[in-house]
PDB file of C-alpha atoms in Angstrom:
ATOM      1  CA  LEU A   1     121.736 137.784 115.461  1.00 45.00           C
ATOM      2  CA  SER A   2     123.061 140.994 117.672  1.00 54.00           C
ATOM      3  CA  GLU A   3     125.391 142.277 114.964  1.00 63.00           C
ATOM      4  CA  TYR A   4     123.128 142.369 111.728  1.00 70.00           C
ATOM      5  CA  GLN A   5     119.780 142.862 110.961  1.00 73.00           C
ATOM      6  CA  PRO A   6     118.559 142.721 107.904  1.00 77.00           C
ATOM      7  CA  PHE A   7     115.815 144.985 106.522  1.00 81.00           C
ATOM      8  CA  ARG A   8     112.743 144.529 108.125  1.00 83.00           C
ATOM      9  CA  VAL A   9     109.741 144.634 105.246  1.00 85.00           C
ATOM     10  CA  PHE A  10     106.254 145.028 105.847  1.00 86.00           C
ATOM     11  CA  VAL A  11     103.328 145.445 103.097  1.00 87.00           C
ATOM     12  CA  LEU A  12     100.352 146.077 104.709  1.00 85.00           C
ATOM     13  CA  SER A  13      97.158 146.940 103.774  1.00 85.00           C
ATOM     14  CA  LEU A  14      95.521 150.258 105.129  1.00 82.00           C
ATOM     15  CA  LYS A  15      92.061 148.001 105.728  1.00 83.00           C
ATOM     16  CA  ARG A  16      93.798 146.744 108.505  1.00 81.00           C
ATOM     17  CA  ILE A  17      95.741 149.310 110.196  1.00 78.00           C
ATOM     18  CA  PRO A  18      98.361 147.992 112.737  1.00 80.00           C
ATOM     19  CA  ASP A  19      98.068 149.078 116.212  1.00 82.00           C
ATOM     20  CA  GLN A  20      99.993 151.472 117.948  1.00 84.00           C
ATOM     21  CA  GLY A  21     102.210 149.297 119.540  1.00 87.00           C
ATOM     22  CA  PHE A  22     103.175 147.979 116.196  1.00 86.00           C
ATOM     23  CA  PHE A  23     104.720 151.191 115.753  1.00 86.00           C
ATOM     24  CA  GLN A  24     106.428 151.787 119.428  1.00 89.00           C
ATOM     25  CA  LYS A  25     107.986 148.402 118.414  1.00 88.00           C
ATOM     26  CA  GLN A  26     109.715 148.987 115.417  1.00 88.00           C
ATOM     27  CA  LYS A  27     110.724 152.670 116.792  1.00 88.00           C
ATOM     28  CA  LEU A  28     112.331 151.099 119.676  1.00 88.00           C
ATOM     29  CA  LEU A  29     113.834 148.597 117.506  1.00 85.00           C
ATOM     30  CA  SER A  30     115.117 151.165 115.435  1.00 84.00           C
ATOM     31  CA  GLU A  31     116.709 152.457 118.167  1.00 86.00           C
ATOM     32  CA  LYS A  32     117.977 149.232 119.557  1.00 84.00           C
ATOM     33  CA  LEU A  33     119.493 148.464 116.294  1.00 80.00           C
ATOM     34  CA  LYS A  34     120.977 152.908 116.078  1.00 82.00           C
ATOM     35  CA  SER A  35     119.472 152.339 112.713  1.00 83.00           C
ATOM     36  CA  LYS A  36     116.057 153.025 111.214  1.00 85.00           C
ATOM     37  CA  LYS A  37     116.167 149.555 108.436  1.00 83.00           C
ATOM     38  CA  SER A  38     112.206 149.125 108.216  1.00 86.00           C
ATOM     39  CA  LEU A  39     111.227 149.329 104.689  1.00 89.00           C
ATOM     40  CA  PHE A  40     106.869 149.896 104.089  1.00 90.00           C
ATOM     41  CA  PHE A  41     104.789 148.681 101.046  1.00 91.00           C
ATOM     42  CA  LEU A  42     101.175 150.387 101.140  1.00 91.00           C
ATOM     43  CA  LEU A  43      98.138 148.663  99.635  1.00 90.00           C
ATOM     44  CA  ASP A  44      94.618 150.783  99.661  1.00 90.00           C
ATOM     45  CA  PHE A  45      96.601 153.889 100.468  1.00 88.00           C
ATOM     46  CA  GLU A  46      93.837 156.813  99.877  1.00 87.00           C
ATOM     47  CA  GLU A  47      95.442 160.464  99.661  1.00 86.00           C
ATOM     48  CA  ASN A  48      92.384 161.618 101.208  1.00 90.00           C
ATOM     49  CA  ASN A  49      92.284 159.868 103.852  1.00 88.00           C
ATOM     50  CA  SER A  50      93.227 161.905 106.693  1.00 89.00           C
ATOM     51  CA  SER A  51      94.286 158.750 109.224  1.00 87.00           C
ATOM     52  CA  HIS A  52      96.146 157.271 106.330  1.00 88.00           C
ATOM     53  CA  LYS A  53      98.656 160.250 105.592  1.00 91.00           C
ATOM     54  CA  ASN A  54      99.116 160.061 110.309  1.00 89.00           C
ATOM     55  CA  LEU A  55     100.358 156.431 109.789  1.00 88.00           C
ATOM     56  CA  TYR A  56     102.130 157.447 106.642  1.00 90.00           C
ATOM     57  CA  ALA A  57     103.694 159.938 108.907  1.00 90.00           C
ATOM     58  CA  LYS A  58     104.556 157.347 111.523  1.00 88.00           C
ATOM     59  CA  MET A  59     106.091 154.647 108.985  1.00 89.00           C
ATOM     60  CA  GLN A  60     108.315 157.660 107.973  1.00 90.00           C
ATOM     61  CA  GLU A  61     109.435 157.991 111.891  1.00 88.00           C
ATOM     62  CA  VAL A  62     110.884 155.028 111.825  1.00 87.00           C
ATOM     63  CA  SER A  63     111.439 154.207 108.393  1.00 89.00           C
ATOM     64  CA  SER A  64     114.850 154.373 105.739  1.00 84.00           C
ATOM     65  CA  GLU A  65     113.051 155.157 103.161  1.00 89.00           C
ATOM     66  CA  LEU A  66     109.825 156.945 102.435  1.00 91.00           C
ATOM     67  CA  PRO A  67     106.892 154.032 102.235  1.00 92.00           C
ATOM     68  CA  VAL A  68     105.704 153.236  98.870  1.00 94.00           C
ATOM     69  CA  ILE A  69     102.282 153.544  98.020  1.00 93.00           C
ATOM     70  CA  VAL A  70     101.369 150.279  95.566  1.00 93.00           C
ATOM     71  CA  SER A  71      98.147 151.010  93.344  1.00 91.00           C
ATOM     72  CA  ASP A  72      98.139 148.318  92.245  1.00 91.00           C
ATOM     73  CA  ARG A  73      98.224 145.049  93.275  1.00 86.00           C
ATOM     74  CA  SER A  74      99.529 143.056  90.801  1.00 87.00           C
ATOM     75  CA  GLU A  75     102.424 145.317  90.635  1.00 90.00           C
ATOM     76  CA  LEU A  76     103.452 144.380  94.120  1.00 89.00           C
ATOM     77  CA  SER A  77     106.740 142.178  93.529  1.00 86.00           C
ATOM     78  CA  ASP A  78     107.891 144.804  90.518  1.00 90.00           C
ATOM     79  CA  VAL A  79     107.429 147.549  92.908  1.00 93.00           C
ATOM     80  CA  MET A  80     109.458 145.799  95.681  1.00 90.00           C
ATOM     81  CA  PHE A  81     111.599 143.969  93.918  1.00 89.00           C
ATOM     82  CA  SER A  82     112.739 147.879  92.040  1.00 92.00           C
ATOM     83  CA  THR A  83     112.808 148.722  95.706  1.00 92.00           C
ATOM     84  CA  PHE A  84     114.993 145.807  96.464  1.00 90.00           C
ATOM     85  CA  SER A  85     117.816 147.005  93.777  1.00 90.00           C
ATOM     86  CA  HIS A  86     117.573 150.071  93.847  1.00 92.00           C
ATOM     87  CA  LEU A  87     118.906 149.818  97.461  1.00 90.00           C
ATOM     88  CA  SER A  88     121.257 146.891  96.659  1.00 89.00           C
ATOM     89  CA  LEU A  89     119.883 144.499  99.399  1.00 84.00           C
ATOM     90  CA  ASN A  90     120.966 141.232  99.096  1.00 78.00           C
ATOM     91  CA  THR A  91     119.237 140.087 102.206  1.00 74.00           C
ATOM     92  CA  ILE A  92     115.751 141.475 103.644  1.00 72.00           C
ATOM     93  CA  LEU A  93     112.767 139.676 106.544  1.00 68.00           C
ATOM     94  CA  VAL A  94     109.864 140.039 104.785  1.00 65.00           C
ATOM     95  CA  GLU A  95     107.224 139.787 107.676  1.00 63.00           C
ATOM     96  CA  GLY A  96     103.594 139.002 106.431  1.00 64.00           C
ATOM     97  CA  GLY A  97     101.918 135.584 105.207  1.00 63.00           C
ATOM     98  CA  ASN A  98     100.213 133.475 102.292  1.00 62.00           C
ATOM     99  CA  LEU A  99     100.416 136.634  99.969  1.00 66.00           C
ATOM    100  CA  LEU A 100     104.281 137.440 100.292  1.00 72.00           C
ATOM    101  CA  TYR A 101     105.346 133.833 100.518  1.00 72.00           C
ATOM    102  CA  ARG A 102     103.864 133.135  96.843  1.00 73.00           C
ATOM    103  CA  MET A 103     104.976 136.323  96.097  1.00 76.00           C
ATOM    104  CA  PHE A 104     108.657 135.355  96.730  1.00 76.00           C
ATOM    105  CA  ALA A 105     108.624 131.303  96.183  1.00 73.00           C
ATOM    106  CA  GLU A 106     108.006 132.491  92.646  1.00 74.00           C
ATOM    107  CA  ARG A 107     111.271 133.894  92.342  1.00 78.00           C
ATOM    108  CA  LEU A 108     113.549 132.112  95.194  1.00 78.00           C
ATOM    109  CA  ASN A 109     116.769 130.696  93.719  1.00 81.00           C
ATOM    110  CA  LYS A 110     118.578 127.768  94.853  1.00 82.00           C
ATOM    111  CA  GLU A 111     120.354 129.736  96.763  1.00 84.00           C
ATOM    112  CA  ASP A 112     117.860 131.818  99.321  1.00 82.00           C
ATOM    113  CA  LEU A 113     116.868 131.126 102.395  1.00 82.00           C
ATOM    114  CA  ILE A 114     113.041 130.664 104.016  1.00 82.00           C
ATOM    115  CA  TYR A 115     113.744 131.985 107.816  1.00 79.00           C
ATOM    116  CA  PHE A 116     110.525 130.539 109.580  1.00 79.00           C
ATOM    117  CA  ILE A 117     109.787 132.508 113.172  1.00 79.00           C
ATOM    118  CA  ARG A 118     107.761 130.503 114.755  1.00 77.00           C
ATOM    119  CA  THR A 119     106.340 132.535 117.759  1.00 75.00           C
ATOM    120  CA  GLU A 120     104.446 132.456 121.141  1.00 72.00           C
ATOM    121  CA  SER A 121     103.748 135.894 121.997  1.00 66.00           C
ATOM    122  CA  SER A 122     102.153 138.225 120.187  1.00 57.00           C
ATOM    123  CA  ILE A 123     100.147 136.908 117.240  1.00 54.00           C
ATOM    124  CA  ALA A 124      96.636 136.490 117.363  1.00 58.00           C
ATOM    125  CA  ALA A 125      95.892 133.421 115.412  1.00 56.00           C
ATOM    126  CA  GLY A 126      95.294 133.874 112.161  1.00 56.00           C
ATOM    127  CA  ILE A 127      96.083 131.986 108.630  1.00 57.00           C
ATOM    128  CA  SER A 128      98.991 129.504 108.861  1.00 61.00           C
ATOM    129  CA  PRO A 129     101.599 130.147 106.220  1.00 63.00           C
ATOM    130  CA  ASP A 130     101.047 127.896 102.731  1.00 67.00           C
ATOM    131  CA  ILE A 131     104.785 126.437 102.934  1.00 71.00           C
ATOM    132  CA  ASP A 132     105.512 123.745 102.025  1.00 73.00           C
ATOM    133  CA  LEU A 133     108.800 123.058 104.945  1.00 76.00           C
ATOM    134  CA  LEU A 134     109.024 119.762 104.249  1.00 80.00           C
ATOM    135  CA  SER A 135     109.976 119.896 101.372  1.00 80.00           C
ATOM    136  CA  LYS A 136     113.347 121.888 102.227  1.00 83.00           C
ATOM    137  CA  LYS A 137     116.487 121.058 103.936  1.00 89.00           C
ATOM    138  CA  LYS A 138     116.617 122.736 108.275  1.00 92.00           C
ATOM    139  CA  ILE A 139     119.488 124.308 107.882  1.00 93.00           C
ATOM    140  CA  TYR A 140     119.285 126.090 111.164  1.00 93.00           C
ATOM    141  CA  GLU A 141     116.598 126.192 114.256  1.00 94.00           C
ATOM    142  CA  LYS A 142     117.552 128.135 117.269  1.00 93.00           C
ATOM    143  CA  LYS A 143     115.623 129.331 120.108  1.00 91.00           C
ATOM    144  CA  ILE A 144     115.558 132.866 120.371  1.00 86.00           C
ATOM    145  CA  ASP A 145     113.495 134.721 123.850  1.00 83.00           C
ATOM    146  CA  THR A 146     109.962 133.261 122.551  1.00 83.00           C
ATOM    147  CA  ASP A 147     110.279 132.585 119.416  1.00 86.00           C
ATOM    148  CA  THR A 148     111.747 129.635 117.517  1.00 89.00           C
ATOM    149  CA  TRP A 149     114.442 130.533 113.930  1.00 88.00           C
ATOM    150  CA  GLU A 150     114.559 127.839 111.404  1.00 88.00           C
ATOM    151  CA  VAL A 151     116.517 128.570 108.534  1.00 89.00           C
ATOM    152  CA  TYR A 152     114.817 126.140 105.322  1.00 87.00           C
ATOM    153  CA  GLY A 153     116.864 125.996 101.874  1.00 85.00           C
ATOM    154  CA  GLU A 154     117.488 123.299  98.837  1.00 79.00           C
TER     155      GLU A 154
END
């Protein structure tokens, strides 16, 4: 884990703006890793909204690529996979909930793995992921700080 870090991929709706702590954490990770390995896909972006422009600028500070504005939610998966292909990415860490799991689950291959991270800190109660882990084989589990990392495959 300390030697290799995949790209961290975030899909953010600007109707629910992340707090300052989120951007500070990304900045600290970038400094620690000596690499800006974050990708942002933005939903609900309004060009005339000054707070959206400010957030876009904050994302640029911690991202290796320009944040991608997705105008139509139905095109999100195509835009994301096109971006991953353009960057020649074969390993990514997608941080998100049900929307992303459902989207990616439709495109997973047999050799693809799901990393499920359970945390005891800093995440407010929300919707549990709609993932049937019982149908997957647990390949690996490790406690890292306050998180438990689990890896599932076929």
